[in-house]
Coordinates of C-alpha atoms and ligand atoms in Angstrom, one line a residue:
X1 CA 70.0 98.1 88.7
X2 CA 69.8 101.1 86.3
X3 CA 71.0 104.6 86.8
X4 CA 70.9 107.8 85.1
X5 CA 73.9 107.3 83.2
X6 CA 73.8 110.5 81.5
X7 CA 73.4 112.5 83.9
X8 CA 76.1 110.8 85.8
X9 CA 78.7 111.2 82.7
X10 CA 77.9 115.3 82.3
X11 CA 79.0 115.8 86.1
X12 CA 82.7 114.7 85.2
X13 CA 85.0 116.4 82.9
X14 CA 85.0 114.0 79.9
X15 CA 84.3 116.1 76.7
X16 CA 81.6 113.6 74.8
X17 CA 78.4 112.2 74.9
X18 CA 77.2 108.9 76.1
X19 CA 77.0 106.5 73.5
X20 CA 76.1 103.5 75.8
X21 CA 77.0 102.7 80.1
X22 CA 77.1 98.0 80.7
X23 CA 78.1 96.2 83.3
X24 CA 81.6 95.4 83.1
X25 CA 83.9 93.1 84.8
X26 CA 83.9 90.5 87.6
X27 CA 84.9 92.4 90.8
X28 CA 83.0 90.9 94.2
X29 CA 83.0 95.2 96.0
X30 CA 82.1 97.6 93.3
X31 CA 80.2 97.9 90.1
X32 CA 81.8 98.9 86.9
X33 CA 79.9 99.8 83.6
X34 CA 82.2 100.4 80.5
X35 CA 81.0 104.0 79.7
X36 CA 81.3 104.4 75.8
X37 CA 81.9 108.0 74.7
X38 CA 81.5 110.0 71.4
X39 CA 83.7 112.6 70.8
X40 CA 84.1 113.8 67.3
X41 CA 83.9 111.1 65.5
X42 CA 85.9 109.0 67.8
X43 CA 84.5 106.6 70.6
X44 CA 86.2 106.4 73.5
X45 CA 85.9 104.4 76.3
X46 CA 86.1 104.7 80.6
X47 CA 85.2 102.9 83.8
X48 CA 83.0 103.7 85.6
X49 CA 82.0 102.4 89.3
X50 CA 79.3 103.2 91.6
X51 CA 81.3 103.4 94.4
X52 CA 80.4 100.3 97.3
X53 CA 78.7 102.8 99.8
X54 CA 77.8 99.8 102.8
X55 CA 81.3 99.2 102.6
X56 CA 82.8 102.3 102.5
X57 CA 81.5 105.1 104.8
X58 CA 84.2 107.7 103.9
X59 CA 84.5 108.1 100.2
X60 CA 86.2 111.1 100.6
X61 CA 88.9 109.2 102.1
X62 CA 88.9 106.7 100.6
X63 CA 89.3 108.8 97.4
X64 CA 92.0 110.7 98.9
X65 CA 94.4 107.1 99.7
X66 CA 93.4 106.7 95.8
X67 CA 94.5 110.5 94.1
X68 CA 98.0 110.0 96.7
X69 CA 98.9 107.1 95.3
X70 CA 98.0 107.5 91.8
X71 CA 100.1 111.2 91.6
X72 CA 102.7 109.8 93.6
X73 CA 102.7 106.5 91.2
X74 CA 101.9 108.8 87.7
X75 CA 105.3 111.1 88.5
X76 CA 107.7 107.8 89.3
X77 CA 106.3 106.1 85.6
X78 CA 106.6 109.6 83.7
X79 CA 110.2 110.5 85.8
X80 CA 111.2 106.4 84.2
X81 CA 109.9 107.0 80.7
X82 CA 106.4 105.7 81.2
X83 CA 102.9 106.7 80.3
X84 CA 101.3 106.9 83.5
X85 CA 98.1 107.1 81.3
X86 CA 98.4 103.9 80.8
X87 CA 100.4 102.2 83.7
X88 CA 98.7 104.1 86.7
X89 CA 95.1 104.0 87.4
X90 CA 93.8 107.6 86.4
X91 CA 91.0 109.4 87.7
X92 CA 88.4 111.7 85.8
X93 CA 87.9 114.3 87.6
X94 CA 84.3 116.1 88.0
X95 CA 84.0 119.5 86.7
X96 CA 84.1 121.2 90.2
X97 CA 87.2 118.6 90.8
X98 CA 86.1 116.4 93.0
X99 CA 87.2 113.0 92.4
X100 CA 84.5 111.7 92.3
X101 CA 80.3 112.3 92.1
X102 CA 78.1 111.9 94.8
X103 CA 74.0 112.0 94.3
X104 CA 71.2 110.7 95.3
X105 CA 72.1 107.2 93.0
X106 CA 74.8 106.5 95.2
X107 CA 79.0 107.6 94.6
X108 CA 80.1 107.8 91.1
X109 CA 84.1 108.0 89.6
X110 CA 85.4 107.8 86.7
X111 CA 89.0 106.3 86.1
X112 CA 90.6 106.6 82.1
X113 CA 90.2 103.2 80.3
X114 CA 93.4 101.9 80.5
X115 CA 93.1 100.5 76.5
X116 CA 94.8 97.4 75.3
X117 CA 95.1 96.0 78.2
X118 CA 93.4 92.5 79.8
X119 CA 92.7 92.3 82.8
X120 CA 92.6 87.5 84.2
X121 CA 90.5 85.3 85.9
X122 CA 92.1 82.6 85.8
X123 CA 96.2 82.0 84.5
X124 CA 95.4 81.3 80.8
X125 CA 99.3 80.3 80.2
X126 CA 100.9 80.8 83.0
X127 CA 103.2 83.4 81.7
X128 CA 100.3 85.4 82.5
X129 CA 101.4 84.5 86.4
X130 CA 104.9 84.9 86.3
X131 CA 103.9 88.6 84.6
X132 CA 101.1 89.6 87.3
X133 CA 103.9 88.4 89.7
X134 CA 105.7 91.5 87.7
X135 CA 103.4 93.3 88.1
X136 CA 103.0 93.1 91.7
X137 CA 106.2 92.7 92.7
X138 CA 107.3 96.2 91.1
X139 CA 104.6 97.9 92.4
X140 CA 105.4 97.1 96.1
X141 CA 108.7 98.7 95.2
X142 CA 107.4 101.8 93.5
X143 CA 105.8 102.1 97.0
X144 CA 107.7 101.4 99.5
X145 CA 109.1 104.8 99.7
X146 CA 105.7 105.6 100.1
X147 CA 104.7 107.5 103.6
X148 CA 102.4 104.7 105.2
X149 CA 101.0 107.5 107.6
X150 CA 99.7 109.9 105.0
X151 CA 97.1 106.9 104.2
X152 CA 93.5 106.5 106.0
X153 CA 93.0 103.4 107.3
X154 CA 90.0 102.6 104.3
X155 CA 89.1 98.8 106.7
X156 CA 90.4 98.2 109.7
X157 CA 91.9 95.0 110.3
X158 CA 91.1 94.2 107.1
X159 CA 93.6 91.2 106.6
X160 CA 94.2 90.8 110.8
X161 CA 93.7 87.3 110.5
X162 CA 92.5 87.4 114.4
X163 CA 89.7 89.8 114.6
X164 CA 88.4 87.5 110.9
X165 CA 87.7 84.2 113.7
X166 CA 86.1 86.0 116.0
X167 CA 84.0 88.0 113.1
X168 CA 83.5 84.5 112.0
X169 CA 82.8 82.8 115.3
X170 CA 80.1 85.5 115.8
X171 CA 78.7 84.8 112.5
X172 CA 78.2 81.4 114.1
X173 CA 77.1 81.9 116.2
X174 CA 74.0 84.4 114.9
X175 CA 73.6 81.5 112.1
X176 CA 70.6 84.3 110.6
X177 CA 69.9 81.7 108.2
X178 CA 69.7 78.2 109.7
X179 CA 72.8 77.4 107.2
X180 CA 75.3 76.0 110.1
X181 CA 74.4 72.6 110.5
X182 CA 74.6 71.9 106.7
X183 CA 77.5 73.2 107.2
X184 CA 79.6 71.3 109.8
X185 CA 82.6 70.1 108.7
X186 CA 83.1 73.4 106.6
X187 CA 83.1 74.4 110.4
X188 CA 85.2 72.3 111.9
X189 CA 87.7 73.0 108.9
X190 CA 88.1 76.8 109.7
X191 CA 87.7 75.9 113.9
X192 CA 90.3 72.9 113.2
X193 CA 93.3 76.5 112.6
X194 CA 92.6 79.0 114.9
X195 CA 96.9 79.2 115.9
X196 CA 97.0 80.4 112.1
X197 CA 94.6 83.3 113.0
X198 CA 97.5 85.7 115.4
X199 CA 100.9 84.5 113.5
X200 CA 101.9 87.1 111.0
X201 CA 99.6 89.8 113.4
X202 CA 101.6 88.7 115.8
X203 CA 105.4 90.0 114.0
X204 CA 104.0 92.4 112.3
X205 CA 102.2 94.4 116.4
X206 CA 105.9 93.1 117.6
X207 CA 107.9 95.1 115.2
X208 CA 109.5 92.1 114.0
X209 CA 107.9 92.2 110.4
X210 CA 108.0 95.5 109.0
X211 CA 104.1 97.4 108.2
X212 CA 104.5 98.5 104.8
X213 CA 101.4 100.2 102.2
X214 CA 100.4 96.9 100.5
X215 CA 97.1 96.1 97.9
X216 CA 95.6 94.1 100.2
X217 CA 93.1 92.3 97.5
X218 CA 96.3 90.5 94.7
X219 CA 93.6 88.7 93.0
X220 CA 94.6 88.3 89.2
X221 CA 92.0 90.5 87.9
X222 CA 93.7 93.8 89.7
X223 CA 95.5 93.4 86.7
X224 CA 96.0 94.5 83.4
X225 CA 98.7 92.6 81.3
X226 CA 99.3 94.1 77.8
X227 CA 96.9 92.2 75.1
X228 CA 99.6 91.7 72.5
X229 CA 102.4 91.2 74.7
X230 CA 101.8 89.3 78.3
X231 CA 103.6 91.9 79.6
X232 CA 102.1 93.8 82.7
X233 CA 100.3 97.1 82.0
X234 CA 98.8 98.5 85.4
X235 CA 97.9 97.0 89.0
X236 CA 94.2 98.6 89.6
X237 CA 91.5 98.3 92.3
X238 CA 93.1 100.3 94.8
X239 CA 90.0 100.8 97.1
X240 CA 92.0 98.7 99.7
X241 CA 95.6 100.5 99.6
X242 CA 96.6 100.6 103.2
X243 CA 99.4 99.8 105.8
X244 CA 99.9 95.7 105.2
X245 CA 102.2 93.2 104.7
X246 CA 103.8 92.2 101.8
X247 CA 103.7 88.1 103.5
X248 CA 99.0 89.5 102.5
X249 CA 100.2 90.7 98.9
X250 CA 101.6 87.6 97.5
X251 CA 99.0 85.1 99.5
X252 CA 96.3 86.6 98.3
X253 CA 98.4 86.6 94.4
X254 CA 99.1 82.8 95.0
X255 CA 95.0 82.1 96.5
X256 CA 94.2 83.0 93.8
X257 CA 96.2 82.1 91.1
X258 CA 96.9 78.8 91.7
X259 CA 93.9 77.8 91.1
X260 CA 93.5 76.4 87.8
X261 CA 89.8 77.1 87.7
X262 CA 87.7 79.6 89.2
X263 CA 86.9 81.0 92.6
X264 CA 83.6 78.9 92.8
X265 CA 84.1 76.1 90.7
X266 CA 81.9 74.1 92.1
X267 CA 83.5 70.2 90.9
X268 CA 86.4 70.3 93.9
X269 CA 88.2 67.4 92.3
X270 CA 89.0 70.1 89.1
X271 CA 90.5 72.2 92.2
X272 CA 94.6 71.9 92.8
X273 CA 97.4 74.4 93.3
X274 CA 99.4 74.0 91.5
X275 CA 102.8 74.4 92.2
X276 CA 104.4 75.2 89.1
X277 CA 102.1 78.2 89.1
X278 CA 103.7 79.1 92.3
X279 CA 107.2 78.8 91.7
X280 CA 106.4 80.8 88.1
X281 CA 104.8 83.5 90.4
X282 CA 107.8 83.2 93.3
X283 CA 110.1 83.9 90.7
X284 CA 109.2 86.8 88.9
X285 CA 107.8 88.6 92.7
X286 CA 111.2 88.4 93.8
X287 CA 112.8 89.0 91.2
X288 CA 110.7 92.7 91.2
X289 CA 110.4 93.8 94.1
X290 CA 114.4 94.1 95.2
X291 CA 114.9 95.5 98.1
X292 CA 111.5 95.9 99.1
X293 CA 111.2 92.6 101.2
X294 CA 113.3 91.8 104.3
X295 CA 113.9 88.3 105.4
X296 CA 112.0 87.7 107.9
X297 CA 108.9 89.1 105.1
X298 CA 110.5 86.2 102.2
X299 CA 110.4 83.5 105.4
X300 CA 107.1 83.7 105.2
X301 CA 105.8 84.3 102.1
X302 CA 104.9 80.8 101.3
X303 CA 102.7 80.8 105.3
X304 CA 100.8 83.7 103.7
X305 CA 99.6 81.9 100.6
X306 CA 97.7 79.8 103.2
X307 CA 96.7 82.1 105.3
X308 CA 95.2 84.7 103.2
X309 CA 93.4 81.6 101.5
X310 CA 92.7 80.6 104.9
X311 CA 91.1 83.9 105.8
X312 CA 89.3 84.3 102.8
X313 CA 88.0 81.3 103.2
X314 CA 86.5 81.8 105.9
X315 CA 84.8 85.7 105.2
X316 CA 83.0 83.9 102.6
X317 CA 82.0 81.5 104.6
X318 CA 80.9 83.6 107.5
X319 CA 78.8 85.3 104.3
X320 CA 77.2 82.3 103.5
X321 CA 76.0 82.2 107.2
X322 CA 75.2 86.2 107.4
X323 CA 73.3 85.5 104.1
X324 CA 75.2 86.6 101.8
X325 CA 75.5 90.2 102.3
X326 CA 79.0 91.3 101.3
X327 CA 81.0 89.9 98.9
X328 CA 78.1 89.9 95.4
X329 CA 76.7 86.1 94.4
X330 CA 74.8 85.1 91.1
X331 CA 73.2 82.0 93.0
X332 CA 71.9 80.2 96.0
X333 CA 75.1 79.2 97.8
X334 CA 77.7 80.7 95.7
X335 CA 79.8 81.5 98.4
X336 CA 79.6 77.9 99.9
X337 CA 81.4 76.8 96.4
X338 CA 84.1 80.1 96.8
X339 CA 84.8 79.1 100.5
X340 CA 84.7 75.4 99.9
X341 CA 87.5 76.0 96.6
X342 CA 90.2 77.6 99.2
X343 CA 89.9 74.8 102.1
X344 CA 90.4 72.1 98.7
X345 CA 94.2 75.0 98.0
X346 CA 95.2 74.8 101.6
X347 CA 94.8 71.1 102.4
X348 CA 97.1 70.6 99.0
X349 CA 99.1 73.3 100.3
X350 CA 100.1 72.5 103.9
X351 CA 101.1 69.2 102.3
X352 CA 103.1 70.9 100.6
X353 CA 104.5 73.4 102.6
X354 CA 108.4 72.6 103.2
X355 CA 108.6 72.1 98.7
X356 CA 106.5 75.9 99.0
X357 CA 109.7 76.8 100.9
X358 CA 111.7 75.1 99.1
X359 CA 110.6 77.4 95.8
X360 CA 111.4 80.7 98.4
X361 CA 115.1 79.9 98.8
X362 CA 115.2 79.1 95.4
X363 CA 114.9 82.6 94.1
Ligands
ADP401 P1 86.2 95.5 92.5 O1 86.8 96.5 93.3 O2 84.9 94.8 93.0 O3 86.5 94.9 91.9 P2 87.7 96.5 89.5 O4 88.3 98.0 90.1 O5 89.4 95.5 90.1 O6 86.2 96.7 91.5 O7 87.1 96.4 88.1 C1 86.3 95.5 88.1 C2 87.2 95.3 86.5 O8 86.7 96.1 85.7 C3 88.8 94.8 86.6 O9 88.7 93.3 87.1 C4 88.9 95.3 85.2 O10 88.2 93.8 84.5 C5 88.2 96.3 85.1 N1 88.4 97.5 85.4 C6 88.6 98.1 86.2 N2 88.9 99.7 86.0 C7 89.7 99.4 84.5 C8 89.8 100.7 84.4 N3 91.2 102.0 84.4 N4 90.5 100.2 82.0 C9 90.5 99.8 81.9 N5 89.3 97.8 83.2 C10 89.1 98.1 84.2
GN1_402 C1 86.5 91.4 97.0 O1 87.1 93.5 95.0 P1 87.0 92.1 94.4 O2 86.6 91.1 93.8 O3 88.7 92.2 93.8 C2 87.4 91.3 98.7 C3 88.7 90.8 98.5 C4 88.4 89.0 98.3 C5 87.9 88.7 97.0 C6 87.8 87.3 96.7 C7 87.7 95.5 99.6 O4 87.7 92.1 95.6 O5 89.5 91.2 100.0 O6 89.4 88.5 98.4 O7 87.0 89.5 96.6 N1 87.7 92.7 98.7 C8 86.5 93.4 99.5 O8 87.6 87.0 95.3 O9 86.4 92.7 100.5
MG403 MG1 88.5 94.0 91.3

């Protein structure tokens, strides 16, 4: 869908004229565009996003979270001599000082474009994955001093796997598209592992594991690495910044990055959990997170990887049953393929769980 991009960009506090505005990136949630603006003889890139309004009902509160976190991080980045425009997301405000623009077409926001950096879709070199771990470990470390009570819970129960399981059962019961019969094996896979659901939720509820401010969507393509050096530049996609567990953040990175192919690969013989990439990530994350991780959290990092993969697979399968209404799809059966890759990864992780634990202890 095309919008009146000129009139949208005009609302924001930036100088120049819009030259082009094209779809950009591989996110599943928002509509992201690369907006190129000409100012004199310079062309400047911006990220324009149409915020997903089906999902994010209270955009004021969502954007307030992002403002609080980016302002906090920007100060800390400046204090340590860094460049906040590159190392943090930077909101471009509207002419009347708002962090997003509301029009009949939807809610739009603009970020400064993080230059000379790339968000990888799959791990091309182990070094990239290691560096993404350093980025997310650092991010956890930066935010360890941020007061979690200031943040609004944008998507309540986002990683509450018990609730996700209940939602899955509801989708199964409704079976809106009549698809359940054809995916019995996948459904059984989910039901057989029900016991995974409560483990971290209970540790958090009982206070045995600390609740932290976490990113909650730590996929490789939500971190930007320097195109030249491969070193971490910034963590992006802050929509799901909320109270959570670092085991979720660690686990979600493993889920996405330790698979050598894409999340929707059809050929499952290519989908194998890479224990050596797991080791790269564990090494990078644990070196950067420092005091940001307690013993009980470390004991559950490897389990967090299985849990996040399980939760995500269950969400993809539920969305397939619901008729593909949540995750953006480009083709028929894509959510089912995504669910299947997750289940293959879980089977692999289950068989090398002890080795994963051993690696965490090593670092
Ligand atoms: P979604 O929530 O849909 O995943 P993201 O915020 O992750 O949306 O943006 C999608 C993609 O756009 C990212 O993976 C990245 O490639 C690119 N992107 C987002 N923000 C920036 C930015 N500030 N600078 C450069 N690229 C960005
Ligand atoms: C979505 O926004 P994006 O594409 O980075 C989803 C994550 C899933 C992921 C699976 C807000 O992430 O929870 O793990 O897809 N984000 C939201 O690829 O639901
Ligand atoms: Mg994203």
